[in-house]
GROMACS .gro file of C-alpha atoms in nm:
model
  365
    1UNK     CA    1  -5.885  -8.906   3.280
    2UNK     CA    2  -6.221  -9.025   3.430
    3UNK     CA    3  -6.073  -9.268   3.707
    4UNK     CA    4  -5.851  -8.986   3.864
    5UNK     CA    5  -6.188  -8.770   3.955
    6UNK     CA    6  -6.204  -9.034   4.225
    7UNK     CA    7  -5.891  -8.892   4.372
    8UNK     CA    8  -6.010  -8.517   4.357
    9UNK     CA    9  -5.884  -8.314   4.655
   10UNK     CA   10  -6.208  -8.166   4.674
   11UNK     CA   11  -6.443  -8.404   4.803
   12UNK     CA   12  -6.735  -8.342   5.088
   13UNK     CA   13  -6.768  -8.581   5.350
   14UNK     CA   14  -7.154  -8.667   5.411
   15UNK     CA   15  -7.279  -8.848   5.723
   16UNK     CA   16  -7.492  -9.163   5.717
   17UNK     CA   17  -7.656  -9.365   5.991
   18UNK     CA   18  -7.464  -9.677   6.119
   19UNK     CA   19  -7.569  -9.997   6.031
   20UNK     CA   20  -7.519 -10.249   6.274
   21UNK     CA   21  -7.338 -10.580   6.160
   22UNK     CA   22  -7.125 -10.860   6.298
   23UNK     CA   23  -6.836 -10.762   6.051
   24UNK     CA   24  -6.571 -10.524   6.144
   25UNK     CA   25  -6.496 -10.335   5.827
   26UNK     CA   26  -6.256 -10.073   5.960
   27UNK     CA   27  -5.920 -10.090   5.769
   28UNK     CA   28  -5.777 -10.052   5.444
   29UNK     CA   29  -5.913 -10.203   5.136
   30UNK     CA   30  -5.729 -10.172   4.810
   31UNK     CA   31  -5.760 -10.269   4.418
   32UNK     CA   32  -5.620 -10.150   4.086
   33UNK     CA   33  -5.827  -9.945   3.830
   34UNK     CA   34  -5.701  -9.981   3.487
   35UNK     CA   35  -5.842  -9.803   3.142
   36UNK     CA   36  -5.653  -9.818   2.838
   37UNK     CA   37  -5.271  -9.802   2.937
   38UNK     CA   38  -5.300  -9.634   3.247
   39UNK     CA   39  -5.343  -9.831   3.599
   40UNK     CA   40  -5.412  -9.674   3.905
   41UNK     CA   41  -5.372  -9.843   4.264
   42UNK     CA   42  -5.697  -9.759   4.497
   43UNK     CA   43  -5.692  -9.767   4.862
   44UNK     CA   44  -5.995  -9.729   5.065
   45UNK     CA   45  -5.953  -9.647   5.434
   46UNK     CA   46  -6.296  -9.708   5.620
   47UNK     CA   47  -6.306  -9.590   5.981
   48UNK     CA   48  -6.590  -9.476   6.227
   49UNK     CA   49  -6.661  -9.110   6.156
   50UNK     CA   50  -6.959  -8.875   6.335
   51UNK     CA   51  -7.189  -8.986   6.553
   52UNK     CA   52  -7.051  -9.339   6.501
   53UNK     CA   53  -7.143  -9.375   6.135
   54UNK     CA   54  -6.923  -9.537   5.875
   55UNK     CA   55  -6.673  -9.273   5.720
   56UNK     CA   56  -6.379  -9.333   5.470
   57UNK     CA   57  -6.142  -9.181   5.242
   58UNK     CA   58  -6.023  -9.309   4.890
   59UNK     CA   59  -5.645  -9.304   4.792
   60UNK     CA   60  -5.536  -9.275   4.422
   61UNK     CA   61  -5.197  -9.364   4.443
   62UNK     CA   62  -5.087  -9.336   4.063
   63UNK     CA   63  -4.995  -9.135   3.869
   64UNK     CA   64  -5.020  -8.843   4.117
   65UNK     CA   65  -5.102  -8.949   4.483
   66UNK     CA   66  -5.434  -8.770   4.589
   67UNK     CA   67  -5.727  -8.826   4.832
   68UNK     CA   68  -6.108  -8.819   4.836
   69UNK     CA   69  -6.309  -8.799   5.109
   70UNK     CA   70  -6.636  -9.050   5.087
   71UNK     CA   71  -6.978  -8.868   5.044
   72UNK     CA   72  -7.170  -9.168   5.232
   73UNK     CA   73  -7.085  -9.557   5.335
   74UNK     CA   74  -7.376  -9.772   5.398
   75UNK     CA   75  -7.306 -10.097   5.528
   76UNK     CA   76  -7.556 -10.378   5.638
   77UNK     CA   77  -7.377 -10.710   5.647
   78UNK     CA   78  -7.277 -10.843   5.408
   79UNK     CA   79  -7.354 -10.586   5.175
   80UNK     CA   80  -7.188 -10.218   5.113
   81UNK     CA   81  -7.265  -9.919   4.901
   82UNK     CA   82  -6.990  -9.625   4.884
   83UNK     CA   83  -7.109  -9.267   4.721
   84UNK     CA   84  -6.877  -9.010   4.642
   85UNK     CA   85  -6.811  -8.683   4.427
   86UNK     CA   86  -7.202  -8.574   4.477
   87UNK     CA   87  -7.335  -8.909   4.359
   88UNK     CA   88  -7.116  -8.904   4.025
   89UNK     CA   89  -6.932  -9.201   4.175
   90UNK     CA   90  -7.059  -9.537   4.305
   91UNK     CA   91  -6.947  -9.903   4.428
   92UNK     CA   92  -7.200 -10.147   4.563
   93UNK     CA   93  -7.045 -10.479   4.650
   94UNK     CA   94  -7.086 -10.778   4.898
   95UNK     CA   95  -6.835 -10.917   5.135
   96UNK     CA   96  -6.698 -11.253   5.110
   97UNK     CA   97  -6.761 -11.525   5.364
   98UNK     CA   98  -6.426 -11.489   5.525
   99UNK     CA   99  -6.430 -11.104   5.534
  100UNK     CA  100  -6.121 -11.060   5.328
  101UNK     CA  101  -6.290 -10.945   4.971
  102UNK     CA  102  -6.584 -10.694   4.846
  103UNK     CA  103  -6.679 -10.828   4.508
  104UNK     CA  104  -6.895 -10.538   4.324
  105UNK     CA  105  -6.964 -10.267   4.065
  106UNK     CA  106  -6.769  -9.971   4.044
  107UNK     CA  107  -6.957  -9.684   3.831
  108UNK     CA  108  -6.846  -9.357   3.731
  109UNK     CA  109  -7.089  -9.164   3.533
  110UNK     CA  110  -7.174  -9.377   3.214
  111UNK     CA  111  -6.881  -9.648   3.313
  112UNK     CA  112  -6.964  -9.975   3.498
  113UNK     CA  113  -6.693 -10.212   3.579
  114UNK     CA  114  -6.652 -10.523   3.792
  115UNK     CA  115  -6.417 -10.416   4.113
  116UNK     CA  116  -6.271 -10.663   4.404
  117UNK     CA  117  -6.157 -10.453   4.692
  118UNK     CA  118  -5.909 -10.686   4.892
  119UNK     CA  119  -5.877 -10.634   5.261
  120UNK     CA  120  -5.519 -10.523   5.330
  121UNK     CA  121  -5.282 -10.666   5.558
  122UNK     CA  122  -4.904 -10.613   5.683
  123UNK     CA  123  -4.756 -10.808   5.419
  124UNK     CA  124  -4.942 -10.648   5.111
  125UNK     CA  125  -5.052 -10.308   5.225
  126UNK     CA  126  -4.974  -9.992   5.006
  127UNK     CA  127  -4.862  -9.679   5.137
  128UNK     CA  128  -5.117  -9.407   5.129
  129UNK     CA  129  -4.921  -9.114   5.120
  130UNK     CA  130  -4.545  -8.989   4.918
  131UNK     CA  131  -4.365  -9.086   5.205
  132UNK     CA  132  -4.255  -8.713   5.264
  133UNK     CA  133  -4.443  -8.649   5.601
  134UNK     CA  134  -4.493  -8.829   5.929
  135UNK     CA  135  -4.816  -8.831   6.124
  136UNK     CA  136  -4.872  -8.793   6.485
  137UNK     CA  137  -5.198  -8.749   6.691
  138UNK     CA  138  -5.166  -8.452   6.959
  139UNK     CA  139  -5.443  -8.452   7.212
  140UNK     CA  140  -5.624  -8.146   7.220
  141UNK     CA  141  -5.948  -8.181   7.438
  142UNK     CA  142  -6.102  -8.441   7.628
  143UNK     CA  143  -6.141  -8.754   7.383
  144UNK     CA  144  -6.026  -8.550   7.074
  145UNK     CA  145  -5.710  -8.597   6.911
  146UNK     CA  146  -5.611  -8.400   6.575
  147UNK     CA  147  -5.401  -8.555   6.289
  148UNK     CA  148  -5.108  -8.349   6.252
  149UNK     CA  149  -4.855  -8.429   5.958
  150UNK     CA  150  -4.474  -8.308   5.933
  151UNK     CA  151  -4.354  -8.256   5.633
  152UNK     CA  152  -3.998  -8.154   5.772
  153UNK     CA  153  -3.775  -7.874   5.718
  154UNK     CA  154  -3.532  -7.671   5.927
  155UNK     CA  155  -3.622  -7.286   5.909
  156UNK     CA  156  -3.939  -7.087   6.056
  157UNK     CA  157  -4.209  -7.306   6.158
  158UNK     CA  158  -4.548  -7.283   5.896
  159UNK     CA  159  -4.898  -7.458   6.025
  160UNK     CA  160  -5.108  -7.509   5.724
  161UNK     CA  161  -5.502  -7.542   5.772
  162UNK     CA  162  -5.744  -7.678   5.505
  163UNK     CA  163  -6.041  -7.525   5.425
  164UNK     CA  164  -6.389  -7.678   5.550
  165UNK     CA  165  -6.422  -8.039   5.385
  166UNK     CA  166  -6.098  -8.100   5.365
  167UNK     CA  167  -5.794  -8.224   5.549
  168UNK     CA  168  -5.417  -8.162   5.598
  169UNK     CA  169  -5.341  -8.415   5.326
  170UNK     CA  170  -5.479  -8.171   5.068
  171UNK     CA  171  -5.146  -7.998   5.110
  172UNK     CA  172  -4.942  -8.275   5.021
  173UNK     CA  173  -4.813  -8.118   4.677
  174UNK     CA  174  -4.766  -7.769   4.844
  175UNK     CA  175  -4.614  -7.854   5.169
  176UNK     CA  176  -4.294  -7.992   5.003
  177UNK     CA  177  -4.251  -7.663   4.827
  178UNK     CA  178  -4.253  -7.492   5.140
  179UNK     CA  179  -3.999  -7.684   5.256
  180UNK     CA  180  -3.800  -7.664   4.969
  181UNK     CA  181  -3.825  -7.284   5.012
  182UNK     CA  182  -3.650  -7.305   5.363
  183UNK     CA  183  -3.943  -7.348   5.617
  184UNK     CA  184  -4.077  -7.642   5.849
  185UNK     CA  185  -4.401  -7.730   5.749
  186UNK     CA  186  -4.667  -7.865   5.967
  187UNK     CA  187  -5.071  -7.949   5.889
  188UNK     CA  188  -5.345  -7.966   6.100
  189UNK     CA  189  -5.661  -8.172   6.043
  190UNK     CA  190  -5.915  -8.010   6.232
  191UNK     CA  191  -6.151  -8.224   6.450
  192UNK     CA  192  -6.425  -8.356   6.254
  193UNK     CA  193  -6.230  -8.435   5.931
  194UNK     CA  194  -5.958  -8.687   5.798
  195UNK     CA  195  -5.808  -8.887   6.082
  196UNK     CA  196  -5.890  -8.627   6.355
  197UNK     CA  197  -6.156  -8.738   6.619
  198UNK     CA  198  -6.492  -8.659   6.522
  199UNK     CA  199  -6.667  -8.533   6.830
  200UNK     CA  200  -7.037  -8.429   6.851
  201UNK     CA  201  -6.953  -8.063   6.941
  202UNK     CA  202  -6.670  -7.814   6.964
  203UNK     CA  203  -6.678  -7.669   6.589
  204UNK     CA  204  -6.738  -7.286   6.664
  205UNK     CA  205  -6.430  -7.062   6.544
  206UNK     CA  206  -6.290  -7.009   6.900
  207UNK     CA  207  -6.278  -7.391   7.025
  208UNK     CA  208  -6.137  -7.490   6.685
  209UNK     CA  209  -5.882  -7.191   6.724
  210UNK     CA  210  -5.806  -7.330   7.096
  211UNK     CA  211  -5.737  -7.663   6.890
  212UNK     CA  212  -5.467  -7.485   6.673
  213UNK     CA  213  -5.307  -7.319   6.965
  214UNK     CA  214  -5.293  -7.665   7.156
  215UNK     CA  215  -5.075  -7.810   6.869
  216UNK     CA  216  -4.852  -7.526   6.869
  217UNK     CA  217  -4.787  -7.558   7.253
  218UNK     CA  218  -4.767  -7.932   7.230
  219UNK     CA  219  -4.496  -7.906   6.964
  220UNK     CA  220  -4.349  -7.619   7.143
  221UNK     CA  221  -4.317  -7.415   6.820
  222UNK     CA  222  -4.176  -7.050   6.866
  223UNK     CA  223  -4.436  -6.795   6.708
  224UNK     CA  224  -4.508  -7.000   6.368
  225UNK     CA  225  -4.669  -6.863   6.053
  226UNK     CA  226  -5.045  -6.957   6.047
  227UNK     CA  227  -5.151  -7.034   5.676
  228UNK     CA  228  -5.508  -7.094   5.614
  229UNK     CA  229  -5.736  -7.182   5.323
  230UNK     CA  230  -6.093  -7.059   5.273
  231UNK     CA  231  -6.292  -7.112   5.613
  232UNK     CA  232  -5.967  -7.166   5.779
  233UNK     CA  233  -5.932  -6.804   5.803
  234UNK     CA  234  -6.149  -6.801   6.128
  235UNK     CA  235  -5.881  -7.009   6.282
  236UNK     CA  236  -5.583  -6.794   6.190
  237UNK     CA  237  -5.820  -6.489   6.325
  238UNK     CA  238  -5.926  -6.665   6.655
  239UNK     CA  239  -5.564  -6.727   6.747
  240UNK     CA  240  -5.424  -6.392   6.638
  241UNK     CA  241  -5.679  -6.210   6.829
  242UNK     CA  242  -5.580  -6.386   7.154
  243UNK     CA  243  -5.261  -6.485   7.116
  244UNK     CA  244  -5.081  -6.209   6.917
  245UNK     CA  245  -4.737  -6.251   7.064
  246UNK     CA  246  -4.752  -6.636   7.025
  247UNK     CA  247  -4.771  -6.571   6.625
  248UNK     CA  248  -4.506  -6.435   6.382
  249UNK     CA  249  -4.736  -6.387   6.099
  250UNK     CA  250  -5.075  -6.461   5.885
  251UNK     CA  251  -5.109  -6.605   5.548
  252UNK     CA  252  -5.462  -6.599   5.421
  253UNK     CA  253  -5.509  -6.788   5.128
  254UNK     CA  254  -5.849  -6.664   4.948
  255UNK     CA  255  -5.945  -6.661   5.334
  256UNK     CA  256  -5.919  -6.320   5.475
  257UNK     CA  257  -6.348  -6.298   5.466
  258UNK     CA  258  -6.649  -6.230   5.703
  259UNK     CA  259  -6.585  -6.471   5.909
  260UNK     CA  260  -6.211  -6.364   5.951
  261UNK     CA  261  -6.252  -5.990   5.984
  262UNK     CA  262  -6.559  -5.801   6.075
  263UNK     CA  263  -6.641  -5.462   6.022
  264UNK     CA  264  -6.954  -5.258   6.112
  265UNK     CA  265  -6.967  -5.145   5.710
  266UNK     CA  266  -7.076  -5.482   5.631
  267UNK     CA  267  -7.277  -5.607   5.941
  268UNK     CA  268  -7.584  -5.639   5.733
  269UNK     CA  269  -7.415  -5.838   5.478
  270UNK     CA  270  -7.268  -6.091   5.765
  271UNK     CA  271  -7.616  -6.173   5.912
  272UNK     CA  272  -7.727  -6.244   5.549
  273UNK     CA  273  -7.441  -6.433   5.428
  274UNK     CA  274  -7.410  -6.672   5.727
  275UNK     CA  275  -7.819  -6.719   5.739
  276UNK     CA  276  -7.786  -6.818   5.341
  277UNK     CA  277  -7.457  -7.015   5.363
  278UNK     CA  278  -7.638  -7.214   5.633
  279UNK     CA  279  -7.951  -7.281   5.440
  280UNK     CA  280  -7.743  -7.388   5.133
  281UNK     CA  281  -7.512  -7.624   5.316
  282UNK     CA  282  -7.858  -7.787   5.491
  283UNK     CA  283  -8.021  -7.823   5.153
  284UNK     CA  284  -7.696  -7.962   5.012
  285UNK     CA  285  -7.679  -8.202   5.321
  286UNK     CA  286  -7.354  -8.112   5.403
  287UNK     CA  287  -7.157  -8.286   5.665
  288UNK     CA  288  -7.263  -8.175   6.030
  289UNK     CA  289  -6.940  -8.067   6.103
  290UNK     CA  290  -6.902  -7.840   5.809
  291UNK     CA  291  -7.267  -7.715   5.901
  292UNK     CA  292  -7.120  -7.639   6.268
  293UNK     CA  293  -6.838  -7.442   6.161
  294UNK     CA  294  -7.063  -7.203   5.971
  295UNK     CA  295  -7.297  -7.185   6.283
  296UNK     CA  296  -6.997  -7.112   6.484
  297UNK     CA  297  -6.881  -6.799   6.290
  298UNK     CA  298  -6.718  -6.513   6.512
  299UNK     CA  299  -6.687  -6.117   6.452
  300UNK     CA  300  -6.282  -6.055   6.466
  301UNK     CA  301  -6.218  -5.695   6.472
  302UNK     CA  302  -5.880  -5.685   6.639
  303UNK     CA  303  -5.593  -5.843   6.435
  304UNK     CA  304  -5.230  -5.746   6.549
  305UNK     CA  305  -5.028  -5.999   6.358
  306UNK     CA  306  -4.858  -5.876   6.050
  307UNK     CA  307  -5.076  -6.047   5.757
  308UNK     CA  308  -5.058  -6.166   5.378
  309UNK     CA  309  -5.412  -6.155   5.211
  310UNK     CA  310  -5.417  -6.345   4.876
  311UNK     CA  311  -5.715  -6.323   4.687
  312UNK     CA  312  -5.895  -6.479   4.387
  313UNK     CA  313  -6.059  -6.205   4.197
  314UNK     CA  314  -6.371  -6.427   4.117
  315UNK     CA  315  -6.415  -6.429   4.528
  316UNK     CA  316  -6.358  -6.043   4.547
  317UNK     CA  317  -6.622  -5.938   4.323
  318UNK     CA  318  -6.899  -5.968   4.571
  319UNK     CA  319  -6.692  -5.879   4.872
  320UNK     CA  320  -6.519  -5.573   4.777
  321UNK     CA  321  -6.627  -5.408   5.119
  322UNK     CA  322  -6.394  -5.664   5.325
  323UNK     CA  323  -6.085  -5.569   5.123
  324UNK     CA  324  -6.163  -5.211   5.180
  325UNK     CA  325  -6.211  -5.257   5.533
  326UNK     CA  326  -5.889  -5.474   5.610
  327UNK     CA  327  -5.685  -5.203   5.402
  328UNK     CA  328  -5.851  -4.913   5.627
  329UNK     CA  329  -5.820  -5.085   5.963
  330UNK     CA  330  -5.497  -5.299   5.906
  331UNK     CA  331  -5.307  -5.050   5.699
  332UNK     CA  332  -4.990  -5.266   5.747
  333UNK     CA  333  -5.173  -5.593   5.583
  334UNK     CA  334  -5.022  -5.704   5.240
  335UNK     CA  335  -5.356  -5.781   5.014
  336UNK     CA  336  -5.309  -5.920   4.654
  337UNK     CA  337  -5.583  -5.993   4.432
  338UNK     CA  338  -5.499  -6.250   4.127
  339UNK     CA  339  -5.748  -6.226   3.844
  340UNK     CA  340  -5.662  -6.556   3.699
  341UNK     CA  341  -5.666  -6.728   4.007
  342UNK     CA  342  -5.943  -6.972   4.140
  343UNK     CA  343  -6.038  -7.023   4.481
  344UNK     CA  344  -5.804  -7.329   4.567
  345UNK     CA  345  -5.548  -7.027   4.527
  346UNK     CA  346  -5.218  -7.261   4.630
  347UNK     CA  347  -5.320  -7.478   4.332
  348UNK     CA  348  -5.418  -7.261   4.048
  349UNK     CA  349  -5.119  -6.987   4.117
  350UNK     CA  350  -4.885  -7.220   4.309
  351UNK     CA  351  -4.548  -7.033   4.196
  352UNK     CA  352  -4.727  -6.676   4.264
  353UNK     CA  353  -4.806  -6.765   4.652
  354UNK     CA  354  -4.466  -6.923   4.687
  355UNK     CA  355  -4.315  -6.634   4.593
  356UNK     CA  356  -4.536  -6.382   4.767
  357UNK     CA  357  -4.510  -6.586   5.113
  358UNK     CA  358  -4.157  -6.619   5.101
  359UNK     CA  359  -4.116  -6.214   5.071
  360UNK     CA  360  -4.391  -6.187   5.326
  361UNK     CA  361  -4.209  -6.438   5.584
  362UNK     CA  362  -3.867  -6.294   5.496
  363UNK     CA  363  -3.966  -5.966   5.627
  364UNK     CA  364  -4.143  -6.069   5.933
  365UNK     CA  365  -3.953  -5.940   6.291
   0.00000   0.00000   0.00000
């Protein structure tokens, strides 16, 4: 159903200039969308984002809890405009005189309906997660705190790291399956994303790796397994390269690419792909934290931690040299390529990923 696109996990946060106003619109706003027999509760959380700009996240609570980062939020008292899903969705509203309700129009493709967003309070606020994890904030740098999720569990500690543009909540459906498999599962929203601090700097690979290691120390975890999707592969390799004895293993979810493992055989590709990626991100007006993550790529060549690398065949087609280099330089690495997998491999191939992770972690020393 089209309204569920409001809660797609692959939304991208774009930065807008701060519009000064007398009203503080930060906090939760909520409404219900109904199309036919299906009704969905929607919560919009508004907060100050990168460089003081307004940013936000929308939660669809029904039928399946999911979240979406707003592309942009423009606020000029009393008018607000929200954009999401690369401009396919929008909301334009006007704040009531008492500051409690936005009345406006919600648009999705050809659909256009009037919507009122009510400011939530402690008596009527809808919870924005399934209640299966707790949230804490851990200081990792000067004026930088990270949102850390704890889904519970009593076994080996696993830390989940999302790809660029997502936060730890992207694992809200996947993490409980790992808990059921016998692990204690955590997730980290890196700086610049989710409810974590959004500083102007600190997005290079090793600084992000330092953030992850700071969380490991703060939680007093003994040799956890790091599990990263997509660009999070650079954080896995950063921590593993510098603190190999502090980790038990690494699981790359379509994430062991050039930013995670470097070999001289594709040195020319590294420079070209980095340049092209940055140009594409600029053209797409990608959020500054994402852009800075690509600018901050490093060349990791010495990974001495046991690793499992899972790939989608679609991703491998243009990057076969990397797989060859990993197999040659790290013969102990377990590498699996699935022809029917998508880049979000833990979603498209959940059962297979869980099976391989359990087998890999079960054989770790």
